[in-house]
PDB file of C-alpha atoms in Angstrom:
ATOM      1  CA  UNK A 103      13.899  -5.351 -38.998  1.00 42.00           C
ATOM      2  CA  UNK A 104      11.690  -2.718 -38.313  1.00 43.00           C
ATOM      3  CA  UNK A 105      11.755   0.103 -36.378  1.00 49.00           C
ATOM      4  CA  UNK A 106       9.353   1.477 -33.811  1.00 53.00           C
ATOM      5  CA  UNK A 107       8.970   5.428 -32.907  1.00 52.00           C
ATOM      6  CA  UNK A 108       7.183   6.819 -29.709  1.00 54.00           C
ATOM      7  CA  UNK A 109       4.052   8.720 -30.775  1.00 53.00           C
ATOM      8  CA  UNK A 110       5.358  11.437 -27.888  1.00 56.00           C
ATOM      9  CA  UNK A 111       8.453  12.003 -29.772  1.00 59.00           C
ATOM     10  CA  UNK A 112       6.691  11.761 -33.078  1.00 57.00           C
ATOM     11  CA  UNK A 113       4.526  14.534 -32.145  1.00 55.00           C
ATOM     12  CA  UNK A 114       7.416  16.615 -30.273  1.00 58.00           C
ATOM     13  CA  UNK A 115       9.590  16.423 -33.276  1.00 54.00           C
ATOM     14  CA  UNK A 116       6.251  17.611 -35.384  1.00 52.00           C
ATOM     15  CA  UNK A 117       6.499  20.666 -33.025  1.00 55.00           C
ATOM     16  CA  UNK A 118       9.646  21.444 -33.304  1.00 52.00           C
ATOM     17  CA  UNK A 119       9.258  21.484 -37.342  1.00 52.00           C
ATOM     18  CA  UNK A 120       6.271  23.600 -37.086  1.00 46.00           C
ATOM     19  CA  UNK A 121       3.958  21.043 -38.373  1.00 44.00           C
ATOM     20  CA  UNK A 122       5.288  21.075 -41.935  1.00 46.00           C
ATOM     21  CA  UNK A 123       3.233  19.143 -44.347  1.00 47.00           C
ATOM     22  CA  UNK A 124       5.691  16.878 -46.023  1.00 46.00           C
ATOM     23  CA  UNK A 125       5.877  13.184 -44.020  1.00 45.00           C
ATOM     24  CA  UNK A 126       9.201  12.839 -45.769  1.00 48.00           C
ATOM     25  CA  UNK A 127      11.119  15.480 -43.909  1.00 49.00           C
ATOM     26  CA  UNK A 128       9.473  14.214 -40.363  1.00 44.00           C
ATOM     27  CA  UNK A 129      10.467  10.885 -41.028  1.00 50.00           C
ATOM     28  CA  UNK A 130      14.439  12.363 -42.038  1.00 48.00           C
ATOM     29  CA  UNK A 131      14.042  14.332 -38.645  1.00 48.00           C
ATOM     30  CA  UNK A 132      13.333  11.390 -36.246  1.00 48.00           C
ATOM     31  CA  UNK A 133      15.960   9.279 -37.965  1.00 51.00           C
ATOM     32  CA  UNK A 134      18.396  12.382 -37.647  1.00 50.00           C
ATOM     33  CA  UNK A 135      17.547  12.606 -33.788  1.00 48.00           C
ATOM     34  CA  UNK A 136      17.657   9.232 -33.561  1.00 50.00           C
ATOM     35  CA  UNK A 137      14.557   8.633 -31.086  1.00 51.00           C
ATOM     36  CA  UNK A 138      14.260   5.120 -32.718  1.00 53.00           C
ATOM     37  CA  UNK A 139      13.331   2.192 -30.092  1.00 55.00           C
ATOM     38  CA  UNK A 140      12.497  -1.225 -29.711  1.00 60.00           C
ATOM     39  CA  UNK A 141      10.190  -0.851 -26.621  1.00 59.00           C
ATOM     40  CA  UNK A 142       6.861  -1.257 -27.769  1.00 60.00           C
ATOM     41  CA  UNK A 143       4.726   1.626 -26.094  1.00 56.00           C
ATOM     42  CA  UNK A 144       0.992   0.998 -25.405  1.00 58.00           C
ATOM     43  CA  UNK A 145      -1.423   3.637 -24.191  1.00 59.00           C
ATOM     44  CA  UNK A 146      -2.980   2.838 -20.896  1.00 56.00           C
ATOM     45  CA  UNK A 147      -6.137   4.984 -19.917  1.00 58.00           C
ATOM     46  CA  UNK A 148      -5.333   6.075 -16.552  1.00 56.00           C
ATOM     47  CA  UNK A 149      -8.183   6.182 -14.053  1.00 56.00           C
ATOM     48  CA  UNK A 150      -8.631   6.537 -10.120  1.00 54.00           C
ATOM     49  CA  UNK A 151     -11.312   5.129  -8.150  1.00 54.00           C
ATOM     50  CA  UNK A 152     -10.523   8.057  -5.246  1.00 53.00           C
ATOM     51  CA  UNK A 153     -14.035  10.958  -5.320  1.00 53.00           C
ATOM     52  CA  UNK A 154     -12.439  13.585  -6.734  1.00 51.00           C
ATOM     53  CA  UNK A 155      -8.494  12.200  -7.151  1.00 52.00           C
ATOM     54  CA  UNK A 156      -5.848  13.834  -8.584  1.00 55.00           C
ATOM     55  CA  UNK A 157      -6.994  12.631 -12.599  1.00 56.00           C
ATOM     56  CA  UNK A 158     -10.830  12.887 -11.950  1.00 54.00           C
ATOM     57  CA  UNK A 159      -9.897  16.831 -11.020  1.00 56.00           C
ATOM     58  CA  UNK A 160     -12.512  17.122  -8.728  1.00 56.00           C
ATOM     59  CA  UNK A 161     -15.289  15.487 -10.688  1.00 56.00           C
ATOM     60  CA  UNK A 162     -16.268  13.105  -8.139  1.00 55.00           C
ATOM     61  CA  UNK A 163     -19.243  12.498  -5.562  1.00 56.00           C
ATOM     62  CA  UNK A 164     -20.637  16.312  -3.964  1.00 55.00           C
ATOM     63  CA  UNK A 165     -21.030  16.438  -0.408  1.00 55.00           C
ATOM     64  CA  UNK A 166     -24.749  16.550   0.610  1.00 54.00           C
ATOM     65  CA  UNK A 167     -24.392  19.956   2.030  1.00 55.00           C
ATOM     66  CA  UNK A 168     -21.578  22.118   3.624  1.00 61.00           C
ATOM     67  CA  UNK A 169     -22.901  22.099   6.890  1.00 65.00           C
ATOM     68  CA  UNK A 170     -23.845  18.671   7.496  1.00 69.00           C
ATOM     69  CA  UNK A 171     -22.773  16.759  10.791  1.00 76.00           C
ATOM     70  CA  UNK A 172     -22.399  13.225  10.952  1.00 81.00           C
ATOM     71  CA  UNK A 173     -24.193  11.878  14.039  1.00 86.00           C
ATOM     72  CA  UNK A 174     -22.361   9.896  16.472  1.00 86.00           C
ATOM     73  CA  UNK A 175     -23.756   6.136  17.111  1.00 85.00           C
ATOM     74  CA  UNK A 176     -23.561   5.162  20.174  1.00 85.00           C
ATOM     75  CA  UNK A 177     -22.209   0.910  20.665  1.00 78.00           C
ATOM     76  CA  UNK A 178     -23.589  -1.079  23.387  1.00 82.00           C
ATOM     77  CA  UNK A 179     -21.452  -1.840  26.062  1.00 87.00           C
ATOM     78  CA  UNK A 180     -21.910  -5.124  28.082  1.00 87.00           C
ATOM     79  CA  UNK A 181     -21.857  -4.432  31.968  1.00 91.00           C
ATOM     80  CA  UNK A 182     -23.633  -7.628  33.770  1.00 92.00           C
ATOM     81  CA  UNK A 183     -20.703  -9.240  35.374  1.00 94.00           C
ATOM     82  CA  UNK A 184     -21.461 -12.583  35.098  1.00 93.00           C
ATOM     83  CA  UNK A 185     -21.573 -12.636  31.267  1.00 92.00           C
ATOM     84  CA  UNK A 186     -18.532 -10.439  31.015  1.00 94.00           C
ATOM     85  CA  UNK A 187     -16.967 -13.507  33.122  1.00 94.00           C
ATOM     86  CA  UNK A 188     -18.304 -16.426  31.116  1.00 94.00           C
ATOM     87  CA  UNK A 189     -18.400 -15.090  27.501  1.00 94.00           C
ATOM     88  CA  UNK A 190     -16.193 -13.734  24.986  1.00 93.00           C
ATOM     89  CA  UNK A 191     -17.983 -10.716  24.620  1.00 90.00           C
ATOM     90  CA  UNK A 192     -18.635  -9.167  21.207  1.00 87.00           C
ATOM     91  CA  UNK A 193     -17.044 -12.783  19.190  1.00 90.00           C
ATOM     92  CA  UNK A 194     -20.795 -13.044  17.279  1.00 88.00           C
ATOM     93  CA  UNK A 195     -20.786 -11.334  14.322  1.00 87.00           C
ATOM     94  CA  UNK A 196     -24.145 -12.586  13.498  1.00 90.00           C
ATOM     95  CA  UNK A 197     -27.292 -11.367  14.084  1.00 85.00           C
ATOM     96  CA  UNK A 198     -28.405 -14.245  15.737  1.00 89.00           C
ATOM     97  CA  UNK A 199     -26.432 -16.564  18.317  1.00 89.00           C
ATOM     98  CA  UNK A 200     -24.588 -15.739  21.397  1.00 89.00           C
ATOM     99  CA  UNK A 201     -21.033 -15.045  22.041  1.00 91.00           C
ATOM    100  CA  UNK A 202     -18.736 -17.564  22.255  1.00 93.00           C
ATOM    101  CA  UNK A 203     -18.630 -19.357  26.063  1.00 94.00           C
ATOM    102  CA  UNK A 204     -15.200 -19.669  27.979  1.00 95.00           C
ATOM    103  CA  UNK A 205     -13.787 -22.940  28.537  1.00 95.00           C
ATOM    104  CA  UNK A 206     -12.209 -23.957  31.693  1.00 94.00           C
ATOM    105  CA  UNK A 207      -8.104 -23.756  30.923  1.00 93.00           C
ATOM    106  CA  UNK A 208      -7.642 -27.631  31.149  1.00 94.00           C
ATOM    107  CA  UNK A 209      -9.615 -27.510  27.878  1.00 95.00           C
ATOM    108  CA  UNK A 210      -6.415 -25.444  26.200  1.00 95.00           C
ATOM    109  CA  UNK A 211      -3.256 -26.399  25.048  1.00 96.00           C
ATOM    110  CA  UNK A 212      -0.340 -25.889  27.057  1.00 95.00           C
ATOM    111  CA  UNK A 213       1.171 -23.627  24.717  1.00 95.00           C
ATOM    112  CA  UNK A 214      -1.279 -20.874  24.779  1.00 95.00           C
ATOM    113  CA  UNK A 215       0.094 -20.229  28.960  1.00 93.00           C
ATOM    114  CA  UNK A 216       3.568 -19.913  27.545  1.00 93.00           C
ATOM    115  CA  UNK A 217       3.183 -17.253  25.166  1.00 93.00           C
ATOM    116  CA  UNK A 218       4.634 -13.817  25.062  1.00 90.00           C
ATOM    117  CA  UNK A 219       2.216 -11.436  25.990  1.00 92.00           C
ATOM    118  CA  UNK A 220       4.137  -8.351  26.846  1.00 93.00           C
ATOM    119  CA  UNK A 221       6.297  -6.066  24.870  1.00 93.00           C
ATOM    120  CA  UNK A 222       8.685  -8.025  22.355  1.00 89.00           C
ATOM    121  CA  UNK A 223      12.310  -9.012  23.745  1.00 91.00           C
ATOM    122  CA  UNK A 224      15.695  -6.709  23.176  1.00 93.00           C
ATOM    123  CA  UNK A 225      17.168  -7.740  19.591  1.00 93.00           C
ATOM    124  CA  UNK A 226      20.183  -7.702  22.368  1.00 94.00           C
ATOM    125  CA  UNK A 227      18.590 -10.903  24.311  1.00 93.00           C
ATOM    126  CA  UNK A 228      18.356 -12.618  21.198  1.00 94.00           C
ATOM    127  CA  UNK A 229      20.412 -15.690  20.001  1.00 95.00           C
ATOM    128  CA  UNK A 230      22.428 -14.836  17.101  1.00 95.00           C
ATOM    129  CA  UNK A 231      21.859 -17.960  15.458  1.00 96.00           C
ATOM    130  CA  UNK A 232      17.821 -17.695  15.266  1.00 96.00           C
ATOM    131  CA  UNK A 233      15.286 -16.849  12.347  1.00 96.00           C
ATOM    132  CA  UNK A 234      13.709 -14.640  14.950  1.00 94.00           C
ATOM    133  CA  UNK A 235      16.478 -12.616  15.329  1.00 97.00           C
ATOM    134  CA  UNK A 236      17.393 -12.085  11.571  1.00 97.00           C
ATOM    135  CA  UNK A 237      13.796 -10.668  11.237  1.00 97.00           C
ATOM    136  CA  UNK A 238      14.073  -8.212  13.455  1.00 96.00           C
ATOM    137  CA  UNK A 239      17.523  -7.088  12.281  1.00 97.00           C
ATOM    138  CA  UNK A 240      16.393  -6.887   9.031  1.00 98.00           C
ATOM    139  CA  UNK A 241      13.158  -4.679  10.114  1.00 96.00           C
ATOM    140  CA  UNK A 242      15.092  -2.798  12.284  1.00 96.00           C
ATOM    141  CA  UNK A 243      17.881  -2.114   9.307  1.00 97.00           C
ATOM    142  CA  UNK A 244      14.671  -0.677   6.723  1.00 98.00           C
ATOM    143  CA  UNK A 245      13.145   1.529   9.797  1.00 96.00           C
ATOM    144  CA  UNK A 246      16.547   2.925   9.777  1.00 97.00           C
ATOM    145  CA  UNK A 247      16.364   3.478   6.343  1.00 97.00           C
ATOM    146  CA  UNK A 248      13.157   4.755   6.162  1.00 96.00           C
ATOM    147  CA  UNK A 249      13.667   7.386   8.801  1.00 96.00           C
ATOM    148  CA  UNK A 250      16.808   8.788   7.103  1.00 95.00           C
ATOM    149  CA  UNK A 251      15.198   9.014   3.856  1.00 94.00           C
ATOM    150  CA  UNK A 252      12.049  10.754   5.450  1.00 93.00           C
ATOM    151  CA  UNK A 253      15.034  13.395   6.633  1.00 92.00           C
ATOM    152  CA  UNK A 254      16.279  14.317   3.235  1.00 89.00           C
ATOM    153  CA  UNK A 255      15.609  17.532   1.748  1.00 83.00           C
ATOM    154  CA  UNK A 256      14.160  16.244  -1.902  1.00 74.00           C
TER     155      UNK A 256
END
């Protein structure tokens, strides 16, 4: 059975023995501390794709200049009427082609009229016995949570 040591605690005990030059007494002083484990440790490089993250230490991208405004673009906005009536304005995401057209409502499913549109119901007019109202029990219990572990002090 063999036994694997942490390079961390390898080196840590080295510093605490003031680097001494025998390997005999640094192996006696990890098996006297007793870091021994069976985890096997790997070294991961540890990298961030953020400009200028915490590890890059503000080594990323530099700004062009320190006075430089971004311009505003201004979107087109459809005002004729008649296609705001007819269309779904802004559906083409293409460079070519027209929006999509609106179909008379016969051409829908009966469903789509039923649907909730407005705010969500009361978890109070809920049925007990629903998946619905498990969900929202269960969101409603990590909010909670959430918002009282946003109020502790560390």
């Amino acid at each position: 059975m063999s036994i694997i040591c942490n390079f961390s605690q390898i080196y840590t005990c080295l510093r605490h023995q003031m680097f001494q030059s025998h390997a005999s007494r640094v192996i006696y002083s990890v098996n006297k501390a007793k870091f021994h484990t069976y985890k096997t440790n790997y070294a991961v490089k540890k990298t961030t794709s953020a400009a200028g993250g915490v590890l890059g230490l503000g080594k990323g991208k530099k700004k062009a200049g320190k006075l430089s405004t971004m311009e505003k673009k201004e979107l087109p906005v459809e005002t004729d009427p008649e296609k705001l009536v007819n269309y779904v304005c802004g559906s083409n995401i293409y460079v070519t082609g027209e929006d999509v057209q609106i179909k008379p409502d016969s051409e829908y499913p009966e469903w789509l009229w039923s649907l909730n549109t407005g705010k969500a119901p009361r978890i109070e007019d809920l049925d007990p016995n629903t998946k619905q109202y498990w969900l929202r029990v269960r969101t409603e219990g990590m909010r909670r949570n959430n918002r009282l572990r946003s109020m502790r002090k560390f």
